[in-house]
Short mmCIF file of C-alpha atoms in Angstrom, two decimals:
data_model
loop_
_atom_site.label_atom_id
_atom_site.label_comp_id
_atom_site.label_asym_id
_atom_site.label_seq_id
_atom_site.Cartn_x
_atom_site.Cartn_y
_atom_site.Cartn_z
CA UNK A 1 0.00 -0.02 0.00
CA UNK A 2 0.84 3.67 -0.07
CA UNK A 3 3.60 4.89 2.29
CA UNK A 4 4.21 8.56 2.96
CA UNK A 5 7.31 9.85 4.77
CA UNK A 6 8.29 13.13 6.17
CA UNK A 7 11.23 14.40 8.29
CA UNK A 8 10.04 14.96 11.88
CA UNK A 9 11.48 18.39 12.70
CA UNK A 10 12.41 21.65 11.15
CA UNK A 11 13.56 24.78 12.81
CA UNK A 12 13.88 28.06 11.09
CA UNK A 13 14.25 31.78 11.97
CA UNK A 14 11.43 34.18 11.54
CA UNK A 15 11.55 35.79 8.12
CA UNK A 16 13.39 32.86 6.50
CA UNK A 17 11.84 30.35 4.09
CA UNK A 18 10.80 26.93 5.26
CA UNK A 19 10.89 23.92 3.08
CA UNK A 20 9.10 20.73 4.27
CA UNK A 21 9.71 17.57 2.25
CA UNK A 22 7.59 14.51 1.71
CA UNK A 23 8.09 11.24 -0.23
CA UNK A 24 5.47 8.82 -1.27
CA UNK A 25 5.51 5.41 -2.77
CA UNK A 26 2.21 5.11 -4.69
CA UNK A 27 2.53 6.66 -8.12
CA UNK A 28 -1.25 6.41 -8.73
CA UNK A 29 -1.94 9.07 -6.01
CA UNK A 30 -4.14 11.44 -7.84
CA UNK A 31 -4.17 14.21 -5.24
CA UNK A 32 -1.54 15.30 -2.72
CA UNK A 33 -2.44 17.56 0.12
CA UNK A 34 -0.75 19.67 2.87
CA UNK A 35 -2.51 20.13 6.13
CA UNK A 36 -1.44 22.28 9.17
CA UNK A 37 -2.23 21.20 12.78
CA UNK A 38 -1.83 23.55 15.60
CA UNK A 39 -1.69 22.20 19.23
CA UNK A 40 -5.00 20.67 20.34
CA UNK A 41 -6.70 21.51 17.04
CA UNK A 42 -7.85 19.58 14.02
CA UNK A 43 -6.32 19.66 10.67
CA UNK A 44 -6.42 22.77 8.39
CA UNK A 45 -6.24 22.23 4.71
CA UNK A 46 -3.45 24.54 3.42
CA UNK A 47 -3.25 23.50 -0.24
CA UNK A 48 -3.35 20.53 -2.60
CA UNK A 49 -1.92 19.64 -5.89
CA UNK A 50 -3.13 17.31 -8.65
CA UNK A 51 -0.79 14.74 -9.82
CA UNK A 52 -0.67 16.21 -13.36
CA UNK A 53 0.82 19.51 -12.02
CA UNK A 54 4.40 20.28 -11.17
CA UNK A 55 3.94 23.36 -9.09
CA UNK A 56 1.21 25.38 -7.34
CA UNK A 57 1.63 28.75 -5.61
CA UNK A 58 -0.81 30.24 -3.20
CA UNK A 59 0.30 33.49 -1.51
CA UNK A 60 3.27 32.47 0.69
CA UNK A 61 2.85 28.77 -0.02
CA UNK A 62 4.60 26.98 -2.97
CA UNK A 63 4.11 23.30 -3.61
CA UNK A 64 6.47 21.44 -5.89
CA UNK A 65 5.78 17.92 -7.15
CA UNK A 66 8.43 15.72 -8.67
CA UNK A 67 6.57 12.76 -9.92
CA UNK A 68 9.60 10.94 -11.15
CA UNK A 69 11.23 10.94 -7.68
CA UNK A 70 7.75 10.72 -5.92
CA UNK A 71 8.73 13.90 -3.94
CA UNK A 72 6.45 16.64 -2.69
CA UNK A 73 7.60 19.80 -0.94
CA UNK A 74 5.97 22.74 0.70
CA UNK A 75 7.76 26.07 0.79
CA UNK A 76 6.58 28.73 3.11
CA UNK A 77 8.06 32.21 2.31
CA UNK A 78 8.70 34.72 5.02
CA UNK A 79 8.01 32.30 7.84
CA UNK A 80 6.24 33.78 10.76
CA UNK A 81 5.99 32.56 14.49
CA UNK A 82 2.33 31.80 13.79
CA UNK A 83 3.44 29.22 11.21
CA UNK A 84 4.81 27.04 14.03
CA UNK A 85 2.73 23.87 13.93
CA UNK A 86 2.82 20.27 12.62
CA UNK A 87 2.51 19.95 8.84
CA UNK A 88 1.18 16.69 7.35
CA UNK A 89 1.43 15.70 3.74
CA UNK A 90 -1.22 13.20 2.54
CA UNK A 91 -1.80 11.29 -0.64
CA UNK A 92 -5.07 10.10 -1.98
CA UNK A 93 -5.48 7.34 -4.48
CA UNK A 94 -8.65 6.01 -5.81
CA UNK A 95 -9.53 3.88 -2.81
CA UNK A 96 -12.72 5.50 -1.73
CA UNK A 97 -11.12 8.85 -0.97
CA UNK A 98 -8.94 7.47 1.88
CA UNK A 99 -5.98 9.67 2.75
CA UNK A 100 -2.54 8.20 3.65
CA UNK A 101 -0.71 10.54 5.99
CA UNK A 102 2.93 11.13 6.59
CA UNK A 103 4.23 11.30 10.21
CA UNK A 104 4.03 15.04 10.30
CA UNK A 105 6.83 17.63 10.39
CA UNK A 106 6.99 19.84 13.50
CA UNK A 107 8.04 23.32 12.32
CA UNK A 108 9.51 25.56 14.94
CA UNK A 109 9.92 29.23 14.05
CA UNK A 110 12.29 31.21 16.37
CA UNK A 111 12.05 35.02 16.54
CA UNK B 1 -13.42 26.39 2.51
CA UNK B 2 -15.79 23.88 3.93
CA UNK B 3 -16.66 23.85 7.64
CA UNK B 4 -16.79 20.69 9.81
CA UNK B 5 -17.73 20.85 13.42
CA UNK B 6 -17.45 18.25 16.24
CA UNK B 7 -19.17 18.13 19.57
CA UNK B 8 -18.09 17.86 22.29
CA UNK B 9 -14.62 19.42 22.01
CA UNK B 10 -13.55 17.61 25.10
CA UNK B 11 -15.07 14.97 27.38
CA UNK B 12 -14.13 13.25 30.63
CA UNK B 13 -15.97 10.14 31.63
CA UNK B 14 -15.75 7.27 34.00
CA UNK B 15 -14.57 3.85 32.84
CA UNK B 16 -17.37 1.69 31.62
CA UNK B 17 -19.60 4.50 30.29
CA UNK B 18 -20.38 5.24 26.65
CA UNK B 19 -19.47 8.44 24.94
CA UNK B 20 -21.03 9.84 21.72
CA UNK B 21 -19.09 12.26 19.49
CA UNK B 22 -20.91 14.17 16.75
CA UNK B 23 -19.45 15.24 13.49
CA UNK B 24 -21.36 17.77 11.30
CA UNK B 25 -20.74 19.26 7.89
CA UNK B 26 -22.03 22.80 8.34
CA UNK B 27 -22.20 24.21 4.86
CA UNK B 28 -22.32 21.18 2.64
CA UNK B 29 -23.66 17.63 2.39
CA UNK B 30 -21.26 14.77 2.93
CA UNK B 31 -22.11 11.28 1.81
CA UNK B 32 -18.73 10.09 3.18
CA UNK B 33 -17.16 11.02 6.45
CA UNK B 34 -14.12 9.53 8.16
CA UNK B 35 -13.11 8.96 11.77
CA UNK B 36 -9.50 9.16 12.90
CA UNK B 37 -7.77 8.79 16.15
CA UNK B 38 -4.54 10.55 17.04
CA UNK B 39 -2.13 9.83 19.87
CA UNK B 40 0.19 12.44 21.18
CA UNK B 41 2.98 13.38 18.79
CA UNK B 42 1.74 10.92 16.21
CA UNK B 43 0.02 10.95 12.92
CA UNK B 44 -3.61 10.30 12.32
CA UNK B 45 -4.87 6.75 12.30
CA UNK B 46 -7.95 6.12 10.22
CA UNK B 47 -10.53 4.14 12.24
CA UNK B 48 -13.44 3.90 9.79
CA UNK B 49 -15.17 5.35 6.79
CA UNK B 50 -18.72 6.46 7.48
CA UNK B 51 -21.13 6.22 4.50
CA UNK B 52 -24.53 7.93 4.64
CA UNK B 53 -27.29 5.33 4.73
CA UNK B 54 -25.10 2.31 4.95
CA UNK B 55 -22.74 0.56 7.28
CA UNK B 56 -19.42 2.04 8.20
CA UNK B 57 -16.30 0.34 6.88
CA UNK B 58 -13.81 -0.28 9.61
CA UNK B 59 -10.10 -0.44 9.24
CA UNK B 60 -8.18 -3.58 10.26
CA UNK B 61 -7.81 -3.84 13.98
CA UNK B 62 -10.58 -1.50 14.87
CA UNK B 63 -13.35 -3.13 16.89
CA UNK B 64 -16.77 -2.19 15.27
CA UNK B 65 -18.65 -3.21 18.38
CA UNK B 66 -16.51 -0.97 20.39
CA UNK B 67 -16.59 2.05 18.15
CA UNK B 68 -20.17 2.41 16.85
CA UNK B 69 -20.57 4.70 13.81
CA UNK B 70 -23.96 6.03 12.53
CA UNK B 71 -24.29 8.29 9.48
CA UNK B 72 -27.98 8.89 9.48
CA UNK B 73 -28.07 12.10 7.43
CA UNK B 74 -25.95 13.85 4.90
CA UNK B 75 -24.62 16.32 7.44
CA UNK B 76 -24.15 14.24 10.56
CA UNK B 77 -22.06 11.26 11.57
CA UNK B 78 -21.68 10.00 15.11
CA UNK B 79 -19.04 7.92 16.83
CA UNK B 80 -19.96 6.14 20.03
CA UNK B 81 -17.19 4.74 22.19
CA UNK B 82 -18.97 2.03 24.10
CA UNK B 83 -17.85 0.88 27.56
CA UNK B 84 -14.92 3.27 27.44
CA UNK B 85 -11.67 2.36 29.24
CA UNK B 86 -8.55 4.43 29.97
CA UNK B 87 -6.83 3.06 26.88
CA UNK B 88 -9.53 4.71 24.75
CA UNK B 89 -8.35 8.10 25.96
CA UNK B 90 -7.26 9.90 22.79
CA UNK B 91 -7.93 12.72 20.36
CA UNK B 92 -10.65 11.79 17.95
CA UNK B 93 -11.02 13.73 14.60
CA UNK B 94 -13.59 13.43 11.93
CA UNK B 95 -13.49 14.66 8.38
CA UNK B 96 -15.90 15.06 5.49
CA UNK B 97 -15.36 14.98 1.78
CA UNK B 98 -16.34 17.92 -0.38
CA UNK B 99 -15.29 18.06 -3.95
CA UNK B 100 -12.58 15.39 -3.69
CA UNK B 101 -11.06 17.09 -0.62
CA UNK B 102 -11.19 16.10 3.08
CA UNK B 103 -12.09 18.83 5.50
CA UNK B 104 -11.40 18.14 9.12
CA UNK B 105 -13.26 18.90 12.32
CA UNK B 106 -11.51 20.53 15.27
CA UNK B 107 -11.27 17.25 17.19
CA UNK B 108 -12.67 15.83 20.39
CA UNK B 109 -10.41 14.98 23.32
CA UNK B 110 -11.56 12.10 25.31
CA UNK B 111 -10.24 11.24 28.82
CA UNK B 112 -11.42 8.04 30.45
CA UNK B 113 -10.78 7.83 34.18
#
């Protein structure tokens, strides 16, 4: 089945760019998502990309998809302390809409 | 975006009691909802897929008699933890599908004493 992996921690300084990486195994994943989870809260959809796209930009967020390497990244420009959270990438195949989540990357933004 | 709510946001109960958690899609209809469980510092674990008007589909290892799911309308799914025990203490999150995307509720923290 699908396996999604992420690095567990990332620490950056306020104002820098953050890049969170994700690799997946199922090349049939049609949609790939990035979610943000703040402490004690649910998951907030940040952005998503279709498998036929290479890049998607939405304000401070840029998603890059390398289908050959099965690699997905989320770049946050001008990272702020409010961006500190856990970021999950998730892939969705055609199995009834189920999402397969990575372990989550804890982003720490230092002033 | 789509809005999904959960109620209650947190609950404390005694061991042996049953607890019901509600998940509602507020501004859209959802034929499919999902229930997840999340342990501290871990990712989400899918428990079951809730389908409106039919039986839920449980993931391997999830006891369907322990975690009862009912999806009686297009905007409401409920998860009942029956005869709860301390090991059932966890953060439970639901999601609903709208236009190919899952939108998540804010979660319910359950503590069983």
